[in-house]
CSV table of C-alpha atoms in Angstrom, one decimal:
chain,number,residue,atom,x,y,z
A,1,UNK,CA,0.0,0.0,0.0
A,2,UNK,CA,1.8,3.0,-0.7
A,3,UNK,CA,2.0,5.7,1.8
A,4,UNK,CA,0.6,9.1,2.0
A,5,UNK,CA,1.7,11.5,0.5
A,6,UNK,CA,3.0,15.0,2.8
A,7,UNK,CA,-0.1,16.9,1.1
A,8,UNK,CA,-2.5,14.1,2.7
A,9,UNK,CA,-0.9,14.1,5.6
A,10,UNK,CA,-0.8,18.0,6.1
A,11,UNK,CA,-4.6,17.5,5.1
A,12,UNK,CA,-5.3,15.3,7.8
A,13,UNK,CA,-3.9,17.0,10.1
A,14,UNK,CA,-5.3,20.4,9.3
A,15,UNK,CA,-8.7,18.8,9.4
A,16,UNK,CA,-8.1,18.4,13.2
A,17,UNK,CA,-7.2,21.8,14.1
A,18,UNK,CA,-9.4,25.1,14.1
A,19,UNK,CA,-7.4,27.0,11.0
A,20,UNK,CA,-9.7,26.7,8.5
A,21,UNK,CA,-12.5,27.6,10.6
A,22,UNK,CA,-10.6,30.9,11.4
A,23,UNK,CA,-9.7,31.3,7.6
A,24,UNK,CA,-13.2,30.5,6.7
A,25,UNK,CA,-15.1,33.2,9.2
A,26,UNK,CA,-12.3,35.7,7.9
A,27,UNK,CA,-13.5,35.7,4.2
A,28,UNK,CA,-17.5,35.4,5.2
A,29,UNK,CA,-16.7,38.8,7.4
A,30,UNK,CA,-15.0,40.5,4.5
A,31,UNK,CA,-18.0,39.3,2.1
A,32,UNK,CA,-20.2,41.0,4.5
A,33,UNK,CA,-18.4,44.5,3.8
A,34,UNK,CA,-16.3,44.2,7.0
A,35,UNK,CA,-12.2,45.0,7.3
A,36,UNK,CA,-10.6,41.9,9.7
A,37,UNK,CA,-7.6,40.3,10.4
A,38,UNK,CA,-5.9,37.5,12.5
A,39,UNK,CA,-3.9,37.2,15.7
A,40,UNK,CA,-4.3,40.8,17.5
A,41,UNK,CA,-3.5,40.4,20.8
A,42,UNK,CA,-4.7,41.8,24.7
A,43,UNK,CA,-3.6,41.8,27.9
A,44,UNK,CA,-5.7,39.5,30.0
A,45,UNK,CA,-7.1,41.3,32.6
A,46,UNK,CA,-7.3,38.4,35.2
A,47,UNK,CA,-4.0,36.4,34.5
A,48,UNK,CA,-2.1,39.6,33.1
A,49,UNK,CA,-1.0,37.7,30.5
A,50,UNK,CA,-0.9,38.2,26.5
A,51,UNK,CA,-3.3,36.5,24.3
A,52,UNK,CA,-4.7,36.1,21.1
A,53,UNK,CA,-8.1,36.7,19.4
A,54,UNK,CA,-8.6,34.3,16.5
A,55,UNK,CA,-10.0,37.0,14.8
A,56,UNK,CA,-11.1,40.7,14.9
A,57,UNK,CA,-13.8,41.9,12.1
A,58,UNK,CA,-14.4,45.5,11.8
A,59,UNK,CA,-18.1,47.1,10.9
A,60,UNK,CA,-16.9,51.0,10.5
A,61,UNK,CA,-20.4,52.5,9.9
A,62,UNK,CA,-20.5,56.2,10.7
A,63,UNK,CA,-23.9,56.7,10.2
A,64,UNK,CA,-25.6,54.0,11.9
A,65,UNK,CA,-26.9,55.4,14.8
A,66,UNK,CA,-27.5,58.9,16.6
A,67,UNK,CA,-24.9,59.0,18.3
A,68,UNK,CA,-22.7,56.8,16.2
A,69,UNK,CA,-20.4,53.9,16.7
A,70,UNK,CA,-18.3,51.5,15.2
A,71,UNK,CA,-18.9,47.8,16.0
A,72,UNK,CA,-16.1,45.6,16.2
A,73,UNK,CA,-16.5,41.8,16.5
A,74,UNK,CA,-14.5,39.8,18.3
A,75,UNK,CA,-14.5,35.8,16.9
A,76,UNK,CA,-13.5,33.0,18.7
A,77,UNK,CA,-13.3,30.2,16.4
A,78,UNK,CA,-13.9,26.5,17.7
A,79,UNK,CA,-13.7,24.0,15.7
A,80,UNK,CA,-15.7,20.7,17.3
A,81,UNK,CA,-17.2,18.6,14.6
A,82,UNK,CA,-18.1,15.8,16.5
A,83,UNK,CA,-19.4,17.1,19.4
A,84,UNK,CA,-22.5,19.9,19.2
A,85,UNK,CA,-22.8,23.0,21.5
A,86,UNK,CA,-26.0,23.1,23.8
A,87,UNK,CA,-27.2,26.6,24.8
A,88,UNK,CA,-29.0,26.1,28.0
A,89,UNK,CA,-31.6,28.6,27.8
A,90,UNK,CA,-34.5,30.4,30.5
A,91,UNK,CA,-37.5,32.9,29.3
A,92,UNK,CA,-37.0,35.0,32.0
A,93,UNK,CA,-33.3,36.6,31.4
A,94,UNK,CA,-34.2,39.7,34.0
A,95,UNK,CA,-32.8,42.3,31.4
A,96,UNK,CA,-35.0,45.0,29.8
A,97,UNK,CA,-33.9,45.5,25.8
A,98,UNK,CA,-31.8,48.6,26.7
A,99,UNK,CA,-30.1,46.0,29.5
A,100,UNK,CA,-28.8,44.1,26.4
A,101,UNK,CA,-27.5,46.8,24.7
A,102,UNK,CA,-25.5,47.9,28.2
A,103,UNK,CA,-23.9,44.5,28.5
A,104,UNK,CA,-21.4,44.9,25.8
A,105,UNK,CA,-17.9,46.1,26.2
A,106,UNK,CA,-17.7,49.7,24.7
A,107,UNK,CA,-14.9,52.2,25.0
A,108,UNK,CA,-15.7,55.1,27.4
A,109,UNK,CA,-16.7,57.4,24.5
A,110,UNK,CA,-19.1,55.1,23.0
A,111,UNK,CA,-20.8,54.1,26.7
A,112,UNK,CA,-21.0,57.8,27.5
A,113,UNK,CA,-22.9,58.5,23.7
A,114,UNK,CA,-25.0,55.4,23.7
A,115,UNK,CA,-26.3,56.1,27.6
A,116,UNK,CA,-27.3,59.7,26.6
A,117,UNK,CA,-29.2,58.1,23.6
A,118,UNK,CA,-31.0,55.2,25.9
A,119,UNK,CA,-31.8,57.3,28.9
A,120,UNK,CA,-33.2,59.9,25.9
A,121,UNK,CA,-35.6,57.1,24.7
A,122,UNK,CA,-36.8,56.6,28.1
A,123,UNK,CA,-37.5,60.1,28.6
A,124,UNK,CA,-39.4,60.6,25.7
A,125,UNK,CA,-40.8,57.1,26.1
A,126,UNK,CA,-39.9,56.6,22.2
A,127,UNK,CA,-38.1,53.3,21.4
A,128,UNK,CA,-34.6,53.2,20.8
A,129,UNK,CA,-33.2,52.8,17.3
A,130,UNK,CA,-30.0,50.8,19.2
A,131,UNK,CA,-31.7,48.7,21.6
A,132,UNK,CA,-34.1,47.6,18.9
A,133,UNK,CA,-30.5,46.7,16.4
A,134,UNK,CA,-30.4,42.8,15.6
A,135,UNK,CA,-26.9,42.7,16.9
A,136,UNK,CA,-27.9,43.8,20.7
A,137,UNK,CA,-31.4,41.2,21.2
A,138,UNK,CA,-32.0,37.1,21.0
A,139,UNK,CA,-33.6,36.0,18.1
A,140,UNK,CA,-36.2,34.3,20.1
A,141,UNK,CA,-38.1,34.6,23.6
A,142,UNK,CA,-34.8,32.3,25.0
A,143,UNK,CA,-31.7,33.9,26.4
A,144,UNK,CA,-29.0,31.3,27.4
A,145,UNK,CA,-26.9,31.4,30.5
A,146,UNK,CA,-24.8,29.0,30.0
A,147,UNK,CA,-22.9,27.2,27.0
A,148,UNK,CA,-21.4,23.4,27.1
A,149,UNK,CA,-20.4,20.5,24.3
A,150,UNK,CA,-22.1,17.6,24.5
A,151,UNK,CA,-20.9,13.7,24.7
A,152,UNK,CA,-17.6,15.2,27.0
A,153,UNK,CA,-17.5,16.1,30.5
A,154,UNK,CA,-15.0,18.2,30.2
A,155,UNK,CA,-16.1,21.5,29.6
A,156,UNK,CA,-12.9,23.5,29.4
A,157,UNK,CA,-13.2,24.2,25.9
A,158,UNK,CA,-16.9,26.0,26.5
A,159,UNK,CA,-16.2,27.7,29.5
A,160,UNK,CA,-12.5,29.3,28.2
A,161,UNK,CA,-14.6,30.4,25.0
A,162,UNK,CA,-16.7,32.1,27.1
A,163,UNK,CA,-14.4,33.7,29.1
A,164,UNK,CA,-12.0,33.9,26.3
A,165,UNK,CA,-14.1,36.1,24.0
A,166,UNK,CA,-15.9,38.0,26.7
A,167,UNK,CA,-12.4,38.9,28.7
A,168,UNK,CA,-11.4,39.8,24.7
A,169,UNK,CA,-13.9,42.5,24.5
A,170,UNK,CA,-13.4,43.9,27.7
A,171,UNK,CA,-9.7,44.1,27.8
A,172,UNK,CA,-10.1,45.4,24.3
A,173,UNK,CA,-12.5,48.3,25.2
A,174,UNK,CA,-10.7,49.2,27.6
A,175,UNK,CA,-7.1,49.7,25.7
A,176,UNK,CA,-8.7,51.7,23.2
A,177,UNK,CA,-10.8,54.1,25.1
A,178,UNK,CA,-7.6,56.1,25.7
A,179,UNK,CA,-7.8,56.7,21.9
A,180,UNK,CA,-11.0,58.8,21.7
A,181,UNK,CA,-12.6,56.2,19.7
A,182,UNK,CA,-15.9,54.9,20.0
A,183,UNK,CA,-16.3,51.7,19.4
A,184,UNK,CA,-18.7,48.3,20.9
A,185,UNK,CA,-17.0,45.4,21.0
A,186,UNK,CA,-19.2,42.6,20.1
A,187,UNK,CA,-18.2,39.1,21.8
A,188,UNK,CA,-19.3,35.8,19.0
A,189,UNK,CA,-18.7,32.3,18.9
A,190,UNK,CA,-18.3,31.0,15.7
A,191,UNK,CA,-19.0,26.6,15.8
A,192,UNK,CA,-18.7,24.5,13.0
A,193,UNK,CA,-20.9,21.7,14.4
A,194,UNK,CA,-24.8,21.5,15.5
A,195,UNK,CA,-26.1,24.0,18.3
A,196,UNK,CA,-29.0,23.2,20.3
A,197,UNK,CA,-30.9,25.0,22.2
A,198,UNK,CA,-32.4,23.7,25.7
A,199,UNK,CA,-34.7,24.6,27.5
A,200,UNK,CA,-37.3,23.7,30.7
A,201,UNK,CA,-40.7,24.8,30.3
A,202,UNK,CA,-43.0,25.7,33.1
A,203,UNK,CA,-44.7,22.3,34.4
A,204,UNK,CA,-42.9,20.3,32.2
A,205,UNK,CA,-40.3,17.3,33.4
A,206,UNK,CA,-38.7,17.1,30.4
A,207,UNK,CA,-36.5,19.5,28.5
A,208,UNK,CA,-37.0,20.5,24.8
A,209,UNK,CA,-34.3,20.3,22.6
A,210,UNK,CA,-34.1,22.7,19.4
A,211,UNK,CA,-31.5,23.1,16.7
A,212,UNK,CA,-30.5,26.6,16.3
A,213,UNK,CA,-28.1,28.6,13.9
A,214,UNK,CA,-27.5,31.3,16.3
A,215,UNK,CA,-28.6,32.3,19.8
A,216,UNK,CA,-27.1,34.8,22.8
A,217,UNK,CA,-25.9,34.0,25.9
A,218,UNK,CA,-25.7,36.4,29.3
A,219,UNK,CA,-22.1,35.4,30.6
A,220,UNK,CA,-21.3,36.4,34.2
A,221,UNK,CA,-18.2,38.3,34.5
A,222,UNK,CA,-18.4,39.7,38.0
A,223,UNK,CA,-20.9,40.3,40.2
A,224,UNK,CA,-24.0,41.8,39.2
A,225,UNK,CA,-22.4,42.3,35.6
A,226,UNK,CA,-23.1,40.1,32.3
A,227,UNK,CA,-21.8,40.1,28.6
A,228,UNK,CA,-23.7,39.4,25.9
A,229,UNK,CA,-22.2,36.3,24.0
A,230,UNK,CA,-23.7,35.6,20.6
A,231,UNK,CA,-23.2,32.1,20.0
A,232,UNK,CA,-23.4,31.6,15.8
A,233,UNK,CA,-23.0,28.3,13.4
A,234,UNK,CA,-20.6,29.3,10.9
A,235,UNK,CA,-23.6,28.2,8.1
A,236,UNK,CA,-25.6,30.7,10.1
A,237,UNK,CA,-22.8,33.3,10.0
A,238,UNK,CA,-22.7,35.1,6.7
A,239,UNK,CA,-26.8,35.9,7.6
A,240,UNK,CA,-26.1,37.0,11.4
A,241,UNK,CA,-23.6,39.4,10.2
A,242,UNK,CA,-25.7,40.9,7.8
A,243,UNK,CA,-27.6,42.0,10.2
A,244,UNK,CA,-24.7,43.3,12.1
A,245,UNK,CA,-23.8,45.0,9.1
């Protein structure tokens, strides 16, 4: 039998790793109108160490709000095949739509804009044009508040995505908020196998168990403070960022 050859075997082995899941995301971000790139780096704020984000994709849209902002995206790529993601999910998140919009890392300019506009909206008791953006709400009733991989019991891999992407967009915020900018940081999970979404109805025993292409998760990063995580198949991705766009 005659061996592989060293394209086979750099296939095989690239089919096990999470580079062409990263490469992937990267050209559906830059068909949705979007500047990216890979491997920028933060400072962690818990360890104080360097890392990496997989990738950053940048939505530069002057005129999308009153104030506006720029939205940049923070991916973390995971690439699972053979395992799916389950979004446990309740109906009851405790957040108000303008809540949502409040839980993701902006730099100081773009907090102090977008506050002004929501606590306008509530005066005038008009809606607000950027709480009711696709980007800040679920696309259901269900809001997750946690994330894990099924068939495994370890859950390292969920819980430092979370934490990876979330601490991303935090530590990122912050660095650039000395630069006048404003910008929201918006914390996704890119998957490239099955997501389903669980959930317990009232007076029911059982749970009910939906396939999703996206949903949004409420991570707890301190106490009494959340960050909105979506959570996105990467065939649900080029349509999720549409709307982002």
């Amino acid at each position: 039998m005659a061996s592989a050859s060293l394209e086979d075997r750099v296939r095989k082995w690239l089919s096990d790793q999470g580079y062409p899941l990263e490469m992937r995301v990267a050209r559906i971000t830059g068909a949705a109108g979007a500047g990216w790139d890979h491997g920028r780096v933060y400072l962690d704020p818990l360890t104080g160490k360097t890392r990496e984000i997989d990738l950053m994709g940048y939505f530069d849209r002057a005129t999308w709000s009153d104030p506006p902002f720029s939205v940049h995206v923070i991916f973390e790529c995971k690439h699972t095949r053979d395992k799916p993601w389950i979004l446990f999910c309740t109906d009851r998140p405790g957040i108000r739509p303008s809540g949502f919009v409040r839980t993701v890392p902006a730099t100081t300019h773009a907090n102090k804009a977008i506050i002004a506009t929501l606590k306008e909206a509530h005066r005038t008791k008009d809606a607000s044009p950027i709480a009711s953006m696709d980007m800040f709400r679920p696309p259901g009733e269900l809001v997750g508040f946690n994330l894990a991989r099924a068939h495994t019991d370890n859950q390292d891999t969920a819980f430092h995505a979370m934490r990876g992407v979330s601490g991303a967009a935090e530590a990122t915020a912050n660095n650039i908020s000395k630069h006048g900018h404003a910008v929201m940081y918006l914390p996704v999970i890119v998957i490239d196998s099955p997501l389903m979404q669980c959930f317990l109805p009232d007076g029911q025993d059982d749970v009910e168990l939906t396939e999703i292409g996206r949903g949004v998760l409420l991570y707890p990063t301190g106490p009494g403070s959340r960050t909105l995580i979506h959570v996105v198949t990467v065939e649900a991705l080029p349509e999720f960022l549409g709307r982002v766009a």
